Coordinates of C-alpha atoms in Angstrom, one line a residue:
M1 CA 0.0 0.0 0.0
R2 CA 1.1 3.6 -0.7
G3 CA 1.0 4.6 2.9
E4 CA 3.5 2.0 4.0
R5 CA 5.8 2.8 1.1
F6 CA 5.6 6.4 2.1
I7 CA 6.6 5.6 5.7
K8 CA 9.5 3.4 4.5
S9 CA 10.8 6.0 2.1
L10 CA 11.5 8.4 5.0
N11 CA 14.5 6.2 6.1
D12 CA 16.7 7.9 3.6
G13 CA 19.4 9.4 5.8
R14 CA 17.7 12.8 6.4
T15 CA 18.9 14.8 9.4
V16 CA 16.0 15.7 11.7
W17 CA 16.7 17.3 15.0
L18 CA 14.2 17.4 17.9
G19 CA 15.0 18.3 21.6
G20 CA 18.7 18.5 20.8
N21 CA 18.8 14.9 19.5
K22 CA 18.9 13.5 16.0
V23 CA 15.8 11.4 15.2
T24 CA 16.7 8.2 13.6
H25 CA 13.3 6.4 13.2
L26 CA 10.5 8.8 12.5
D27 CA 7.8 6.2 12.3
T28 CA 8.3 5.0 15.8
H29 CA 9.2 8.3 17.5
P30 CA 6.3 9.6 19.7
A31 CA 6.5 13.1 18.2
F32 CA 5.7 11.7 14.7
R33 CA 4.0 8.4 15.1
G34 CA 0.4 9.7 15.3
T35 CA 0.8 12.2 12.4
L36 CA 2.4 9.6 10.2
S37 CA -0.4 7.2 10.9
T38 CA -2.8 9.8 9.7
I39 CA -0.8 10.5 6.5
R40 CA -0.5 6.7 5.9
G41 CA -4.2 6.5 5.8
L42 CA -4.6 9.4 3.4
F43 CA -2.1 7.9 1.0
D44 CA -3.8 4.5 1.2
S45 CA -7.1 6.1 0.0
L46 CA -5.5 6.1 -3.5
D47 CA -5.4 2.3 -3.4
D48 CA -9.0 1.9 -2.2
P49 CA -11.3 1.2 -5.2
E50 CA -14.2 2.9 -3.4
L51 CA -12.2 6.1 -2.5
R52 CA -9.5 6.6 -5.2
D53 CA -11.8 8.4 -7.6
Q54 CA -12.6 11.0 -4.8
V55 CA -8.9 11.6 -4.2
G56 CA -7.1 10.9 -7.5
Y57 CA -7.3 10.5 -11.2
R58 CA -6.1 7.9 -13.7
I59 CA -2.9 9.0 -15.4
K60 CA -3.6 9.2 -19.2
G61 CA -2.6 6.1 -21.0
R62 CA -1.9 4.2 -17.7
E63 CA -3.8 2.2 -15.1
A64 CA -2.0 4.0 -12.3
Y65 CA -3.7 6.7 -10.2
A66 CA -2.2 9.9 -9.0
H67 CA -3.5 12.4 -6.5
S68 CA -5.6 15.1 -8.1
S69 CA -3.3 17.9 -6.9
F70 CA -1.2 16.7 -10.0
L71 CA -4.2 17.1 -12.3
V72 CA -3.9 20.1 -14.7
P73 CA -7.4 21.4 -15.1
Y74 CA -8.4 22.0 -18.7
T75 CA -12.2 21.5 -18.1
P76 CA -14.6 22.5 -15.3
E77 CA -14.9 18.8 -14.4
Q78 CA -11.1 18.5 -13.9
L79 CA -11.1 21.7 -11.7
A80 CA -14.0 20.2 -9.7
K81 CA -12.0 17.0 -9.3
R82 CA -9.1 18.9 -7.8
S83 CA -11.4 20.7 -5.4
Q84 CA -13.0 17.3 -4.5
S85 CA -9.6 15.8 -3.7
F86 CA -8.7 18.7 -1.4
A87 CA -12.0 18.5 0.4
F88 CA -11.7 14.8 0.9
W89 CA -8.3 14.9 2.5
S90 CA -9.1 18.0 4.5
K91 CA -12.3 16.5 5.9
E92 CA -10.5 13.3 6.8
C93 CA -8.3 15.3 9.2
N94 CA -10.9 18.0 10.0
G95 CA -8.9 20.7 8.3
M96 CA -6.3 20.4 11.1
M97 CA -3.4 19.5 8.7
S98 CA -2.8 22.4 6.3
R99 CA 0.3 21.1 4.5
L100 CA -0.7 17.7 3.3
S101 CA 1.5 18.0 0.2
D102 CA -1.4 18.9 -2.0
Y103 CA -0.5 22.6 -1.5
A104 CA 3.1 22.3 -2.7
R105 CA 2.2 19.8 -5.3
S106 CA -0.2 22.4 -6.7
F107 CA 2.7 24.8 -7.1
I108 CA 4.6 22.2 -9.1
T109 CA 1.5 21.4 -11.2
G110 CA 0.9 25.1 -11.9
W111 CA 4.5 25.6 -13.0
Y112 CA 4.3 22.5 -15.1
A113 CA 1.0 23.7 -16.6
A114 CA 2.6 27.1 -17.5
R115 CA 5.9 25.6 -18.5
H116 CA 5.9 26.9 -22.1
E117 CA 5.1 30.4 -20.9
L118 CA 7.8 30.1 -18.2
D119 CA 10.3 28.7 -20.6
R120 CA 10.2 32.0 -22.5
L121 CA 11.2 33.6 -19.2
E122 CA 13.9 31.1 -18.4
P123 CA 15.0 28.8 -21.2
G124 CA 15.3 25.2 -20.0
F125 CA 12.6 25.6 -17.4
A126 CA 10.0 23.5 -19.2
Q127 CA 12.4 20.5 -19.4
K128 CA 13.3 20.7 -15.8
I129 CA 9.8 21.2 -14.4
T130 CA 8.4 18.4 -16.7
A131 CA 10.9 15.9 -15.5
Y132 CA 10.3 16.8 -11.9
Y133 CA 6.5 16.9 -12.2
E134 CA 6.4 13.5 -13.6
T135 CA 8.7 12.1 -11.0
A136 CA 6.7 13.6 -8.2
R137 CA 3.4 12.5 -9.6
D138 CA 4.4 9.0 -10.4
N139 CA 6.2 8.4 -7.1
D140 CA 3.7 10.0 -4.8
L141 CA 6.3 12.4 -3.5
F142 CA 5.3 14.4 -0.4
L143 CA 6.3 18.0 -0.9
T144 CA 6.2 21.1 1.3
T145 CA 7.4 24.7 0.9
A146 CA 9.9 26.8 2.8
I147 CA 9.9 30.4 1.6
I148 CA 10.2 32.6 4.7
D149 CA 13.6 33.9 5.7
P150 CA 14.8 33.6 9.4
Q151 CA 13.5 36.2 11.8
I152 CA 16.7 38.0 12.8
D153 CA 16.3 41.7 12.5
R154 CA 13.3 42.8 10.5
S155 CA 14.5 46.4 10.5
S156 CA 17.4 45.4 8.2
G157 CA 17.6 44.0 4.7
L158 CA 19.9 42.2 2.4
D159 CA 22.3 45.2 2.3
D160 CA 23.2 44.3 5.9
N161 CA 25.8 41.5 5.7
R162 CA 24.5 40.1 9.0
I163 CA 21.2 39.4 7.3
A164 CA 22.5 38.5 3.9
S165 CA 24.9 35.9 5.2
R166 CA 22.1 34.1 7.1
F167 CA 19.3 34.3 4.5
L168 CA 19.7 31.4 2.0
H169 CA 22.2 32.3 -0.7
V170 CA 24.5 30.8 -3.2
V171 CA 28.1 30.5 -2.1
R172 CA 29.5 29.0 -5.2
E173 CA 28.7 27.3 -8.5
T174 CA 30.1 24.0 -9.6
S175 CA 29.7 21.7 -12.6
E176 CA 27.2 19.7 -10.6
G177 CA 25.1 22.5 -9.3
I178 CA 25.0 25.4 -6.9
V179 CA 26.1 25.3 -3.2
V180 CA 23.8 27.2 -0.8
R181 CA 24.1 28.3 2.7
G182 CA 21.7 30.0 5.1
A183 CA 18.3 29.2 6.6
K184 CA 14.6 29.0 5.7
M185 CA 11.5 28.9 7.8
I186 CA 8.7 27.8 8.4
A187 CA 8.7 24.4 6.8
T188 CA 5.5 22.7 7.9
G189 CA 5.6 19.0 7.5
A190 CA 9.4 19.2 7.1
P191 CA 10.4 15.9 8.9
Y192 CA 8.5 13.7 6.5
T193 CA 8.6 15.6 3.2
H194 CA 10.6 14.1 0.3
D195 CA 11.4 17.5 -1.3
F196 CA 11.3 21.1 -0.3
V197 CA 10.1 23.7 -2.8
I198 CA 12.3 26.8 -2.0
F199 CA 12.0 30.4 -3.1
S200 CA 12.1 33.8 -1.6
F201 CA 9.1 35.7 -0.1
L202 CA 11.1 38.9 -0.2
K203 CA 11.0 41.4 -3.1
L204 CA 14.5 41.0 -4.4
E205 CA 16.7 43.5 -6.1
Q206 CA 18.9 42.6 -9.0
A207 CA 22.0 43.3 -6.9
H208 CA 21.1 40.3 -4.7
R209 CA 21.5 37.7 -7.4
E210 CA 22.9 35.1 -5.0
H211 CA 19.6 35.2 -3.1
A212 CA 17.5 34.9 -6.2
H213 CA 16.7 31.3 -6.8
V214 CA 13.9 28.7 -7.1
L215 CA 15.0 25.3 -5.9
I216 CA 13.7 21.8 -5.3
V217 CA 15.7 20.4 -2.5
P218 CA 15.7 16.7 -1.4
A219 CA 15.1 16.3 2.3
N220 CA 18.1 14.0 2.7
S221 CA 20.5 16.4 1.1
A222 CA 24.0 16.3 2.7
G223 CA 24.4 19.4 4.9
L224 CA 20.6 20.0 5.3
H225 CA 19.4 20.1 8.9
I226 CA 15.7 20.0 9.7
V227 CA 15.4 21.6 13.2
C228 CA 11.9 21.0 14.7
R229 CA 10.0 23.1 17.1
Q230 CA 8.8 21.5 20.3
S231 CA 6.5 18.6 19.7
Y232 CA 2.8 19.1 20.5
A233 CA 2.0 15.5 19.9
S234 CA 0.3 13.4 22.6
D235 CA 0.2 9.7 23.2
K236 CA -3.2 9.9 24.9
A237 CA -5.7 10.0 22.1
H238 CA -8.7 9.9 24.6
D239 CA -7.5 13.0 26.4
A240 CA -5.9 14.9 23.4
P241 CA -7.6 13.5 20.3
L242 CA -6.3 16.2 17.9
S243 CA -2.7 16.4 19.3
A244 CA -2.5 12.6 19.1
R245 CA -2.9 12.5 15.3
Y246 CA -2.6 16.0 13.7
D247 CA 0.6 17.6 14.9
E248 CA 2.1 18.2 11.4
M249 CA 5.3 19.7 12.9
D250 CA 7.1 22.9 11.8
A251 CA 10.8 23.3 11.3
V252 CA 13.6 25.7 10.4
L253 CA 15.9 24.5 7.7
F254 CA 19.7 25.0 8.1
F255 CA 21.6 24.7 4.8
D256 CA 25.3 24.1 5.6
N257 CA 26.8 24.2 2.2
V258 CA 24.2 22.1 0.5
L259 CA 24.7 21.1 -3.1
I260 CA 21.6 21.6 -5.3
P261 CA 22.0 19.7 -8.6
W262 CA 21.4 21.8 -11.7
E263 CA 18.3 19.8 -12.6
R264 CA 16.7 20.9 -9.3
V265 CA 17.7 24.6 -9.8
L266 CA 14.6 25.9 -11.6
M267 CA 15.9 29.5 -11.6
Y268 CA 18.9 31.3 -10.3
G269 CA 20.6 34.7 -10.4
D270 CA 17.9 36.9 -11.8
A271 CA 15.7 38.6 -9.3
D272 CA 13.2 39.8 -11.8
K273 CA 12.7 36.3 -13.2
V274 CA 12.3 34.9 -9.7
M275 CA 9.7 37.5 -8.9
A276 CA 7.8 36.8 -12.1
L277 CA 7.7 33.1 -11.3
R278 CA 6.5 33.8 -7.8
A279 CA 3.7 36.0 -9.3
N280 CA 2.7 33.4 -11.9
T281 CA -1.1 33.3 -11.8
T282 CA -1.5 29.7 -12.9
A283 CA 0.6 28.3 -10.0
N284 CA -0.7 30.7 -7.4
A285 CA -4.4 30.1 -8.3
L286 CA -4.1 26.3 -8.2
A287 CA -2.1 26.3 -4.9
F288 CA -4.1 29.0 -3.1
H289 CA -7.4 27.3 -4.2
Q290 CA -6.3 24.3 -2.1
N291 CA -5.8 26.7 0.9
V292 CA -9.4 27.9 0.8
V293 CA -11.0 24.4 0.2
R294 CA -9.0 23.2 3.2
Y295 CA -10.2 26.2 5.3
V296 CA -13.8 25.3 4.7
A297 CA -13.3 21.9 6.4
K298 CA -11.6 23.5 9.4
L299 CA -14.4 26.1 9.9
E300 CA -17.0 23.3 9.7
F301 CA -15.1 21.3 12.3
I302 CA -14.7 24.1 14.9
T303 CA -18.3 25.1 14.3
G304 CA -19.4 21.5 14.9
V305 CA -17.5 21.3 18.1
T306 CA -18.9 24.6 19.3
F307 CA -22.5 23.5 18.4
A308 CA -21.9 20.3 20.4
V309 CA -20.6 22.2 23.4
A310 CA -23.6 24.5 23.4
E311 CA -26.0 21.6 23.3
A312 CA -24.1 19.6 25.9
I313 CA -24.4 22.4 28.5
G314 CA -27.9 23.6 27.5
V315 CA -27.1 27.1 26.4
G316 CA -28.4 26.8 22.8
G317 CA -31.7 28.6 23.8
F318 CA -30.0 31.9 24.8
L319 CA -30.2 34.7 22.2
H320 CA -26.6 35.9 22.7
I321 CA -25.4 32.3 22.2
Q322 CA -27.5 31.8 19.1
E323 CA -26.0 35.0 17.7
K324 CA -22.5 33.6 18.1
L325 CA -23.5 30.3 16.6
G326 CA -25.1 32.0 13.7
E327 CA -21.9 34.0 13.1
L328 CA -20.0 30.7 12.7
L329 CA -22.4 29.6 10.1
T330 CA -21.9 32.9 8.2
Q331 CA -18.1 32.2 8.2
I332 CA -18.7 28.7 6.6
D333 CA -21.1 30.1 4.0
T334 CA -18.9 33.0 3.1
M335 CA -15.8 30.7 2.6
K336 CA -17.9 28.2 0.7
A337 CA -19.3 30.9 -1.5
L338 CA -15.9 32.2 -2.3
V339 CA -14.7 28.7 -3.3
I340 CA -17.8 28.3 -5.5
A341 CA -17.3 31.8 -7.1
S342 CA -13.6 31.1 -7.8
E343 CA -14.5 27.9 -9.6
A344 CA -17.7 29.2 -11.3
Q345 CA -15.7 32.2 -12.7
A346 CA -12.6 30.3 -13.6
K347 CA -11.0 31.5 -16.8
Y348 CA -8.6 30.0 -19.3
D349 CA -5.1 31.4 -19.2
E350 CA -2.7 31.7 -22.1
N351 CA -1.7 28.1 -21.4
G352 CA -5.2 26.8 -21.9
V353 CA -5.5 26.0 -18.2
L354 CA -8.8 26.6 -16.4
V355 CA -7.6 28.8 -13.5
P356 CA -9.8 29.6 -10.5
E357 CA -10.6 33.3 -10.2
L358 CA -7.8 34.5 -8.0
S359 CA -9.6 37.6 -6.6
Y360 CA -12.1 35.5 -4.7
I361 CA -9.3 33.2 -3.4
N362 CA -7.3 36.1 -2.2
T363 CA -10.4 37.5 -0.4
A364 CA -10.9 34.2 1.2
R365 CA -7.3 34.0 2.3
N366 CA -7.4 37.5 3.8
I367 CA -10.6 37.2 5.7
G368 CA -9.5 33.8 6.9
T369 CA -6.9 35.5 9.0
K370 CA -9.7 36.9 11.0
F371 CA -12.3 34.1 10.8
Y372 CA -10.5 31.3 12.6
P373 CA -9.3 33.4 15.5
R374 CA -12.8 34.7 15.9
A375 CA -14.2 31.1 15.8
V376 CA -11.8 30.1 18.6
E377 CA -12.9 33.1 20.6
I378 CA -16.5 32.1 20.2
L379 CA -15.8 28.6 21.3
Q380 CA -14.0 29.9 24.4
Q381 CA -16.9 32.2 25.3
I382 CA -19.5 29.5 25.0
G383 CA -17.5 26.8 26.9
G384 CA -16.4 29.3 29.5
G385 CA -15.4 27.8 32.8
G386 CA -16.2 24.3 31.6
F387 CA -12.8 24.1 30.0
V388 CA -11.0 24.3 33.4
Q389 CA -13.6 22.1 35.1
V390 CA -12.6 19.1 33.0
P391 CA -10.7 16.4 35.0
S392 CA -7.2 15.4 34.2
S393 CA -8.0 12.3 32.3
I394 CA -11.0 10.2 31.0
E395 CA -9.5 7.4 33.0
D396 CA -10.9 9.1 36.1
F397 CA -14.2 7.6 35.1
Y398 CA -12.9 4.2 35.8
G399 CA -11.4 4.8 39.2
T400 CA -12.8 4.6 42.7
I401 CA -14.8 7.9 42.3
S402 CA -16.4 6.9 39.1
E403 CA -19.9 7.2 40.5
L404 CA -19.2 10.8 41.7
M405 CA -17.7 11.6 38.3
S406 CA -20.8 10.5 36.5
E407 CA -23.0 12.5 38.8
Y408 CA -21.1 15.9 38.8
F409 CA -19.9 16.0 35.3
E410 CA -23.2 15.2 33.6
G411 CA -24.3 17.4 30.8
A412 CA -27.7 18.8 29.8
T413 CA -28.0 16.4 26.8
V414 CA -25.1 13.9 27.2
S415 CA -23.6 11.7 29.8
A416 CA -20.8 12.8 32.0
E417 CA -18.2 10.9 30.2
K418 CA -19.3 12.1 26.8
K419 CA -19.4 15.6 28.0
V420 CA -15.8 15.4 29.3
Q421 CA -14.7 13.8 26.1
L422 CA -16.2 16.7 24.2
F423 CA -14.6 19.3 26.4
K424 CA -11.3 17.5 26.0
L425 CA -11.6 17.8 22.3
A426 CA -12.6 21.4 22.5
W427 CA -9.7 22.2 24.8
D428 CA -7.4 20.7 22.2
L429 CA -8.7 23.4 19.9
V430 CA -8.6 26.4 22.1
G431 CA -6.1 25.8 25.0
S432 CA -3.5 23.1 24.1
P433 CA -0.2 24.0 22.5
L434 CA -1.5 22.5 19.3
G435 CA -4.6 24.6 19.4
S436 CA -2.6 27.8 20.1
R437 CA -0.3 26.9 17.2
H438 CA -3.3 26.6 14.9
E439 CA -4.7 30.0 15.8
L440 CA -1.3 31.6 15.2
Y441 CA -0.9 29.7 11.9
E442 CA -4.3 30.8 10.6
R443 CA -3.4 34.5 11.4
F444 CA -0.2 34.4 9.4
Y445 CA 0.0 31.4 7.0
A446 CA -0.9 33.6 4.0
G447 CA 1.7 36.2 4.9
D448 CA 1.4 39.6 6.7
P449 CA -2.5 40.1 6.9
V450 CA -2.1 43.9 6.6
R451 CA 0.0 43.5 3.5
G452 CA -2.5 41.0 2.2
F453 CA -5.4 43.4 2.3
A454 CA -3.2 46.2 1.0
N455 CA -2.2 44.1 -2.0
Q456 CA -5.8 43.4 -2.8
Y457 CA -6.3 47.2 -3.0
L458 CA -3.2 47.8 -5.0
T459 CA -3.9 45.2 -7.6
H460 CA -7.6 45.7 -8.0
D461 CA -9.1 47.5 -11.0
K462 CA -10.0 50.6 -9.0
E463 CA -11.3 52.5 -12.0
S464 CA -14.2 50.1 -12.4
L465 CA -15.4 51.3 -9.1
T466 CA -14.5 55.0 -9.2
A467 CA -15.6 55.6 -12.8
P468 CA -19.3 55.4 -12.0
I469 CA -18.7 57.9 -9.1
W470 CA -17.2 60.5 -11.4
K471 CA -19.8 59.8 -14.0
L472 CA -22.6 60.5 -11.4
I473 CA -20.8 63.7 -10.3
K474 CA -20.4 64.9 -13.9
E475 CA -24.0 64.2 -14.7
S476 CA -25.2 65.9 -11.5
A477 CA -23.2 69.0 -12.4
K478 CA -24.7 69.1 -15.9
R479 CA -28.2 68.8 -14.5
G480 CA -27.5 71.5 -12.0
A481 CA -26.3 73.8 -14.7
A482 CA -29.3 73.0 -16.9
N483 CA -31.6 73.8 -14.1
G484 CA -29.8 77.1 -13.3
S485 CA -28.9 76.0 -9.8

């Protein structure tokens, strides 16, 4: 099965650090065991005859199935199939795993789809991206991105050597490839990815050619160190059901003179070309589309938990509670509507690819930075003191005071044990380290939220909105003059 092959493929000599120690067996390590079990199940869905058409598509001319994140959409049906696959995986993990490879895979698919356009920008690009796309598709490669530079001194830029020397840069060129040094963050899913898609989030100047690159870096590259944050995983699924299976891990990457073969160097040395690739609409629309579909599943999940909490403690009849619950429903409908609009108004680009309307996707990504934190706040407000009332473990129900536990923890509509299980789940969303990480993630995963809204303004066709205003003013002035006023 694909899931088992995926797990075995991680024993490839990669260097993963956690708690000051090098991790040698990811699959048995408590920090990764639960998450990898979840991913194994998702990969196996492509081998299940009843599920594989929801997740994947049959590669043209072959019997093999690939995940639909690799499907280039030339028809509405193919675009819908991509969306269906994103929704399936997201719902399987309740939207709690945001970097399940389908995001980074969509970048690769987008660049592949636009390969002829991009080859005019960078000769040789089409050949490189085609070879890699087919390798990733045919071998079920898990991919993630690492595009943010280390947080050292945000008041300085690349003209400061302290910064330039630590941001990922080329130190020399060889006949085999380029050698890079520096760091990248935040690589979500880094310990178990096969390859990293690396490019810069900064707006680069031509003078900084050594920082201008787009790379695909194998996770087991010599000199590459994957430095994990503290693990939020739990080995007690009954007390921390989300932390036990969904801690997808984030890491900083240290590149200690890492050789990147030329075939994995998609672009290098020209800041304008790198920025043009980063702004490519085909790739961005396909990748960001996955973001928003995934977000719907997450909003549905936290809304379901909040509804269940309200029912369990009997507060659903209060008007101010109903107002908050209704607000959660408007979040879901708004995000769903933006997904539907992006697909319904998809347009063919110059490559013949049916691309989701990016303006709706950008709106969803921007308001999403506010939606999820607000959803967490509503769950906190409705659960209130019940979150700190919960006993240390579900196992308390099987001890000597089990009778008292059943009496005093009883809910309005559920048994005491069910109520405690529910509040344990809800606490994993709002109060655990994993829950706090997710709130932080949703605030910033799309970049600086202030800049995100500003960019929407800067790139919008403002004249389409202001022209009617000036027309009205002009017509009003004419009428005033005609009336002698």
